[in-house]
Coordinates of C-alpha atoms in Angstrom, one line a residue:
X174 CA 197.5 43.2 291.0
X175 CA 195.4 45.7 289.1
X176 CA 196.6 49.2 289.5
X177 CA 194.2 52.2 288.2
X178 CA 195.1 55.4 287.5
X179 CA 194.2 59.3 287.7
X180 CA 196.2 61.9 285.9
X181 CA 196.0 65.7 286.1
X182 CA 198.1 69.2 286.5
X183 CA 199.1 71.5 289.0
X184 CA 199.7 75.2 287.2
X185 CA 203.0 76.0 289.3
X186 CA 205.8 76.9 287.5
X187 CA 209.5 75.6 288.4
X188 CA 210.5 79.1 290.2
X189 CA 207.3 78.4 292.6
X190 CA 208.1 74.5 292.9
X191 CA 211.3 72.7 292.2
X192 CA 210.6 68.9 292.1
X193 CA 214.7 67.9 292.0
X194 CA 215.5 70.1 294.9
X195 CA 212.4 69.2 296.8
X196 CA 212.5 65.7 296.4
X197 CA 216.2 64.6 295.9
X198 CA 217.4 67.0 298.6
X199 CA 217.2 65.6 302.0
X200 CA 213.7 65.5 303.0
X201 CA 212.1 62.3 301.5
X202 CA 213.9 59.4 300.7
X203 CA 211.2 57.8 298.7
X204 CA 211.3 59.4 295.0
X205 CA 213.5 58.3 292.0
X206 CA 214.3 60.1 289.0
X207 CA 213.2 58.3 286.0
X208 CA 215.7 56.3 283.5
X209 CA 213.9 58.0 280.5
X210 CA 213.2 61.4 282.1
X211 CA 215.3 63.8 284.1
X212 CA 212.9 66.2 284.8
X213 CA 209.9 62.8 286.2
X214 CA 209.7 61.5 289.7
X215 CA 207.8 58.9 291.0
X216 CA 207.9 57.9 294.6
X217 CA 204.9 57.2 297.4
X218 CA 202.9 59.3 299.2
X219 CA 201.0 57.5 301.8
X220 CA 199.3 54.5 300.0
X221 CA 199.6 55.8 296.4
X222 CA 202.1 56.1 293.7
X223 CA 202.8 58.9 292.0
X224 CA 204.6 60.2 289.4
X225 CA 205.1 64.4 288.9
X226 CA 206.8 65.7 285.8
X227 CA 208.5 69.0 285.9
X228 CA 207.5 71.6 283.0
X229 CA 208.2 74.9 283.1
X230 CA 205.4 76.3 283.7
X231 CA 203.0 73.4 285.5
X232 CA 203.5 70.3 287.4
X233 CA 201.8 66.8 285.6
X234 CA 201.0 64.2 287.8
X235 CA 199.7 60.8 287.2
X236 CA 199.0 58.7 290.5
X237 CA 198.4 55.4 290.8
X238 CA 196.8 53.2 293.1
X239 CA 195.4 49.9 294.1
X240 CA 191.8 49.8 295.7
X241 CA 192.6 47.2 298.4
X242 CA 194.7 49.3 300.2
X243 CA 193.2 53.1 299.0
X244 CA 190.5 53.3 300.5
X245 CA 189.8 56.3 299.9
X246 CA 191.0 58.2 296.8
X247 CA 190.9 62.0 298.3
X248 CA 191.7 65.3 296.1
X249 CA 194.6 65.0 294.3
X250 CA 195.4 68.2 293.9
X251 CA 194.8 69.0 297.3
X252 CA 196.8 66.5 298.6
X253 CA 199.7 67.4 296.5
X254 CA 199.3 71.0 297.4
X255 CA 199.6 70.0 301.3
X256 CA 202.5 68.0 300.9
X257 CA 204.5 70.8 299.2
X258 CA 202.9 73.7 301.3
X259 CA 201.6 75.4 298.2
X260 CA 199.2 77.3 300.5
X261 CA 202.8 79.1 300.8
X262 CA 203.3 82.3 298.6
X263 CA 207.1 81.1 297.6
X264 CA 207.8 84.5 296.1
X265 CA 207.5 86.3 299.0
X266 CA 209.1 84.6 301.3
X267 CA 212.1 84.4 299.1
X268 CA 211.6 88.2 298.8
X269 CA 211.7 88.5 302.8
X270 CA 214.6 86.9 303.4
X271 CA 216.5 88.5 300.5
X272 CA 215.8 91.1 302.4
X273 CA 217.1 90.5 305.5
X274 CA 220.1 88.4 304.5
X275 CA 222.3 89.6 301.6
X276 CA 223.9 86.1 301.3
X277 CA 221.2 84.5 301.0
X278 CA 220.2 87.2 298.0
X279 CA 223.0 86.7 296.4
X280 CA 222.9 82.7 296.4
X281 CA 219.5 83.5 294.8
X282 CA 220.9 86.0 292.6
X283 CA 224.0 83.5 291.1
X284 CA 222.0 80.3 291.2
X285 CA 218.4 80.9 290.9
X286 CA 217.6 78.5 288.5
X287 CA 218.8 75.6 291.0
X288 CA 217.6 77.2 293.8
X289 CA 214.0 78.8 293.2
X290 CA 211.0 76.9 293.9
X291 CA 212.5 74.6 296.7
X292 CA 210.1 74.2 299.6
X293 CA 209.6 72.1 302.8
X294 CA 208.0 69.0 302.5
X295 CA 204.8 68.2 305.1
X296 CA 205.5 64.7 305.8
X297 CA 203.5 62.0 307.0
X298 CA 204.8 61.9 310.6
X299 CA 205.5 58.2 310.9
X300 CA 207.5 58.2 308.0
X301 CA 209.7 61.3 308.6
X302 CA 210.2 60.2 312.4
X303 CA 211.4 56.6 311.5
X304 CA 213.0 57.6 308.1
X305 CA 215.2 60.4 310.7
X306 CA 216.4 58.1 312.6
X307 CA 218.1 56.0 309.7
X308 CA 219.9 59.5 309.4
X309 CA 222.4 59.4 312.2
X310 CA 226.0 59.6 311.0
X311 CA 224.5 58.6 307.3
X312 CA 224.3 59.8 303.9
X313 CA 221.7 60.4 301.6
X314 CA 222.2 57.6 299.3
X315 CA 222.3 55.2 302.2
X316 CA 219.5 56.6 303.7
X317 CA 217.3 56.4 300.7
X318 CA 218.5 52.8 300.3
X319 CA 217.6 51.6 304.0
X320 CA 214.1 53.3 304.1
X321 CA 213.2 51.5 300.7
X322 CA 214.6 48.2 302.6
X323 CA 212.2 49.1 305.3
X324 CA 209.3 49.6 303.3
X325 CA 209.6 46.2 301.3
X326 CA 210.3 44.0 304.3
X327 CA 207.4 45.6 306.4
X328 CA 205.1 48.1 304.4
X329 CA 202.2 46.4 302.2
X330 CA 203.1 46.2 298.4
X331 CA 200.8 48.9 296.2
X332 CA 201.8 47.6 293.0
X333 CA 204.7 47.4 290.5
X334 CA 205.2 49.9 287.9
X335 CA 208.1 50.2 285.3
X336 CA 209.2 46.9 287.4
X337 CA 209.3 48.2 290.2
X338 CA 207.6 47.7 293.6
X339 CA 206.3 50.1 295.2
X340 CA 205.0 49.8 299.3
X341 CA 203.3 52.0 301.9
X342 CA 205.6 52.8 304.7
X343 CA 205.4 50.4 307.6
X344 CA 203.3 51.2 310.8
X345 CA 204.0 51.3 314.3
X346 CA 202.7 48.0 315.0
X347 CA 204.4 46.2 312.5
X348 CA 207.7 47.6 313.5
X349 CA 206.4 46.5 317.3
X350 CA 207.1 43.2 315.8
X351 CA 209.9 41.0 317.3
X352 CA 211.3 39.9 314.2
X353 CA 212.2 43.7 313.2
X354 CA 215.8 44.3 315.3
X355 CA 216.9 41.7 314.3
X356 CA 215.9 41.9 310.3
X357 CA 217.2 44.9 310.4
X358 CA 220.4 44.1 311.4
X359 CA 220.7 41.4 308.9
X360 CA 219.4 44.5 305.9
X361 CA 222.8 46.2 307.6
X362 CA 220.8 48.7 309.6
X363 CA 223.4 48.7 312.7
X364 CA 222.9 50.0 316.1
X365 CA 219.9 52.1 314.0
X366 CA 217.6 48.7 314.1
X367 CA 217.6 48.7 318.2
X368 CA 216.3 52.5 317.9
X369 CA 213.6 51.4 315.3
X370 CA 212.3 49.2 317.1
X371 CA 212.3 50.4 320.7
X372 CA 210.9 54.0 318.9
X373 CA 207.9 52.2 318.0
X374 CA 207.3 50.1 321.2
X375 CA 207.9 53.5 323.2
X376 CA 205.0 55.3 320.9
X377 CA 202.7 52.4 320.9
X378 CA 203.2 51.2 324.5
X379 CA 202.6 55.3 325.5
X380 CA 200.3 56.3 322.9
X381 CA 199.8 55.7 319.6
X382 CA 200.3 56.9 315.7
X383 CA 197.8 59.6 315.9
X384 CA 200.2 61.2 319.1
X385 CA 202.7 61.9 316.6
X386 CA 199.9 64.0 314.6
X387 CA 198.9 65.8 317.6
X388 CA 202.0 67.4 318.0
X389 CA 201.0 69.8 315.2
X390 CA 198.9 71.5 317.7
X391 CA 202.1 72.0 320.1
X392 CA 204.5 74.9 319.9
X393 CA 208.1 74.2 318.7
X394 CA 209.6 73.8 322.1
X395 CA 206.7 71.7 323.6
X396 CA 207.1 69.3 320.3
X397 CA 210.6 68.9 320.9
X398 CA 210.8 67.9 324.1
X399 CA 208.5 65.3 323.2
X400 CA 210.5 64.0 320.4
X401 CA 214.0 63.9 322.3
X402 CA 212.4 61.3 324.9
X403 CA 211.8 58.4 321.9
X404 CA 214.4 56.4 321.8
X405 CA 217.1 57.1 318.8
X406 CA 216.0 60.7 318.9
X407 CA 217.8 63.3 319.8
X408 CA 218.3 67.3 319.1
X409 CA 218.9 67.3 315.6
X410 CA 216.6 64.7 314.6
X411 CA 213.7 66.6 316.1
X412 CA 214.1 69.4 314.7
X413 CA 214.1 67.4 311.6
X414 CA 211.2 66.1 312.3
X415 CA 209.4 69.2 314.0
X416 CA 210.1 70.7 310.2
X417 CA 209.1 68.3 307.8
X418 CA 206.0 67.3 309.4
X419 CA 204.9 68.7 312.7
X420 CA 204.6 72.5 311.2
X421 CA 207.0 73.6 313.1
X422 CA 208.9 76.2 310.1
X423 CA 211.3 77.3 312.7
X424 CA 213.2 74.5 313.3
X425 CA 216.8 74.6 312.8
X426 CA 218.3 71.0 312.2
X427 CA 222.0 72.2 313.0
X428 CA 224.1 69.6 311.4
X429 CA 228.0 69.6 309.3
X430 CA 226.0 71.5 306.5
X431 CA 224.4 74.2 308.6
X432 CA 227.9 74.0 310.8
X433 CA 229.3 75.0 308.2
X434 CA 227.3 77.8 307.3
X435 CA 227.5 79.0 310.6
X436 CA 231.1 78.5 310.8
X437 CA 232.5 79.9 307.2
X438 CA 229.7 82.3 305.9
X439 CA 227.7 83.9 308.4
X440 CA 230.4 83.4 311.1
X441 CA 228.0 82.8 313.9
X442 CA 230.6 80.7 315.4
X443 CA 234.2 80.2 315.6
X444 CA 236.3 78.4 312.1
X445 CA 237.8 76.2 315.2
X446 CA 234.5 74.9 316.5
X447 CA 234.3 71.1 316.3
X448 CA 231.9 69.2 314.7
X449 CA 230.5 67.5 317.6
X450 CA 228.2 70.4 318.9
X451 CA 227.7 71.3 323.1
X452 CA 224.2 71.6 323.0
X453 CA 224.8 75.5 324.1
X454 CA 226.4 76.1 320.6
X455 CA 223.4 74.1 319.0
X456 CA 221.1 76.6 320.8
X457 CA 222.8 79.6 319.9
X458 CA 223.9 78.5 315.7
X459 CA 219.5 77.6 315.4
X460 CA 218.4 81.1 317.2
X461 CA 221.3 83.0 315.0
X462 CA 219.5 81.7 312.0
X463 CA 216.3 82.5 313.4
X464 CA 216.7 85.4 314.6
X465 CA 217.9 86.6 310.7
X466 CA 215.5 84.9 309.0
X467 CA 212.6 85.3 311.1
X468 CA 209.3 82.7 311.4
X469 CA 210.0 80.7 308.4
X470 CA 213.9 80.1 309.4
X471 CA 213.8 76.5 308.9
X472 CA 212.5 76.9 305.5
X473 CA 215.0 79.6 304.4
X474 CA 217.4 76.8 305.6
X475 CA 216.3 73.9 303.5
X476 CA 217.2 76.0 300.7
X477 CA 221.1 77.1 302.1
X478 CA 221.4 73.0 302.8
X479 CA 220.6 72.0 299.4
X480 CA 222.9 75.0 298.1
X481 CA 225.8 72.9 299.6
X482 CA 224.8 69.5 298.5
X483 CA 227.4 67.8 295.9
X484 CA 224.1 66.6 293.7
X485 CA 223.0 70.2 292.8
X486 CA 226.8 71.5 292.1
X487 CA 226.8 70.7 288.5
X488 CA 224.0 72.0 288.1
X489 CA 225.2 75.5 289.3
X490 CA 228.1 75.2 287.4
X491 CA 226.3 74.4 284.4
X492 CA 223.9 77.9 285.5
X493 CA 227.3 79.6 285.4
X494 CA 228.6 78.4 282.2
X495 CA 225.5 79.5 280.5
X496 CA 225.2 82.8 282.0
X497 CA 228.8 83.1 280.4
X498 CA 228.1 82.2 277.4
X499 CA 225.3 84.6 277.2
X500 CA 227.3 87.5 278.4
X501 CA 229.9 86.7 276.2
X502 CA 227.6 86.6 272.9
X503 CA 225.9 89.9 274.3
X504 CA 229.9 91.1 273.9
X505 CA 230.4 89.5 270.8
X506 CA 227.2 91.1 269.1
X507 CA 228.2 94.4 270.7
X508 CA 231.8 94.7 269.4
X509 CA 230.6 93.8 265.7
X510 CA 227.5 96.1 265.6
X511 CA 229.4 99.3 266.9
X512 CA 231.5 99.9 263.9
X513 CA 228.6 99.5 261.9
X514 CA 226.6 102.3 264.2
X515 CA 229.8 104.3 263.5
X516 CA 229.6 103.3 259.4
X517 CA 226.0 105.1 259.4
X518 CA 227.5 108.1 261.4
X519 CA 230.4 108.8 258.7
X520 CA 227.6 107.9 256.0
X521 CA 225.1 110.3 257.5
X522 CA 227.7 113.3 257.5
X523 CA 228.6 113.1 253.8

């Protein structure tokens, strides 16, 4: 299977986009950190393969893909720049809710390095709506790991690069299929398979894939409402979705992260609130958050999220540990030059 290639760069530095925290942080569950390269990522966006390196001051991207199933190549660039909103002005909006939240400044403030340059991903709705509801009660490893099982047992292979496969996610009438619950179950899916497949039977039997585009055009509350009635959905799962592909910015996915944040820093609710939210304290944690934040509160809390996420805390620690050891040279180089500022006083006088 011949793949061919087209390579190019996007002139956005790592303060404006953030490929780790972007892509390793929650939202997609289809990118992998090259073996030889920390700072490369290669993972699929709709029927191609690419691969963006981080550099400090551009992006470089090399994107493969195999002409019986890309039909049409598209602009790369601009493609790339709708998936990571780059339409966005980052700066600003980091500026605004500095501004208007003096925790959030001061995360920003101790960790920038980590935390600049993360942005919401625009998501092919299928994907993010299918890839959500292997979320419940999950992690992110596991997630990752049962998407990937979904695409090879029921996307269409691309091609294989570095030996590995890489596949377009599944549609809606594949997983219509009645061979998919019970594949599923076998791939160690659980009760999620039944959802899968009774999701995709509810959206094709009612509408189809473009539906799940339309709701772009809806407001936030409209979308919603039409999310919670697929099967497997529910609350928090829209609002995931709403967020990472519908357009919907002000969607608040309230779960044990943002609980937490509501619960220990900004104190929106009670330490003794359980885990298992009323839908009333769901309501009341999202509109806290936007009410602070403003328009773009969803967005302001990807970025609190992957704050608390274990994979990033090294590298805040390491942030710290070299911000001490700077200090402590600037003290070092301090305490030796001032006796010899003093020297040339004493030498001046006589």
């Amino acid at each position: 299977m011949t793949l061919h290639f087209i390579k190019g760069i996007l002139s956005y530095s790592k303060t404006e986009l953030n490929l780790k925290a972007c892509l390793r942080g929650g939202q997609s569950f289809r990118w992998f950190i090259s073996d030889h390269d920390q700072n490369e990522f290669t993972g699929v966006i709709r029927d191609k393969i690419f691969t963006l390196k981080q550099m400090e001051e551009s992006i470089e991207y090399t994107v493969h893909y195999n002409q019986q199933i890309t039909k049409n190549i598209g602009n790369i660039d601009q493609e790339l720049k709708d998936y990571f909103h780059l339409n966005e002005n980052l700066a600003d909006l980091y500026s605004n809710w500095s501004q208007k939240d003096e925790k959030f400044r001061l995360r920003i403030e101790q960790y920038g390095y980590v935390l600049n340059g993360i942005r919401v991903l625009r998501l092919d709705p299928v994907e993010n709506l299918f890839s959500f509801i292997c979320s419940s009660n999950n992690n992110i490893k596991r997630i990752t790991q049962m998407v990937n099982n979904m695409c090879s047992h029921f996307g269409d292979l691309i091609g294989t690069l570095n030996d590995k496969n890489y596949y377009t996610f599944p549609s809606i009438d594949r997983l219509c299929h009645k061979d998919v619950e019970d594949k599923l179950r076998k791939l160690n899916f659980g009760y999620r398979a039944k959802f899968i497949h009774q999701a995709a039977l509810y959206i094709k039997n009612n509408f189809d894939e473009q539906w799940l585009f339309s709701l772009r055009q809806k407001n936030y509350n409209e979308t919603v409402n039409e999310l919670v009635k697929i099967p497997g959905i529910g609350k928090k799962v829209a609002d995931c979705i709403s967020l990472m592909s519908l357009d919907k910015l002000e969607a608040i996915p309230v779960d044990t992260h943002v609980l937490n944040l509501a619960r220990n820093m900004y104190h929106f609710v009670p330490k003794e609130a359980k885990k298992s939210l009323s839908d009333k304290t769901y309501r009341e944690i999202a509109d806290s958050f936007r009410q602070m934040w403003g328009k773009y509160a969803g967005w302001a809390q990807t970025v609190m999220f992957i704050d608390d996420l274990v994979e990033f805390k090294k590298e805040k620690i390491n942030q710290l540990e070299k911000k001490e050891k700077v200090a402590l040279k600037r003290s070092v180089s301090d305490t030796i030059m001032t006796p010899n500022k003093n020297l040339k006083k004493i030498k001046s006088k006589n």
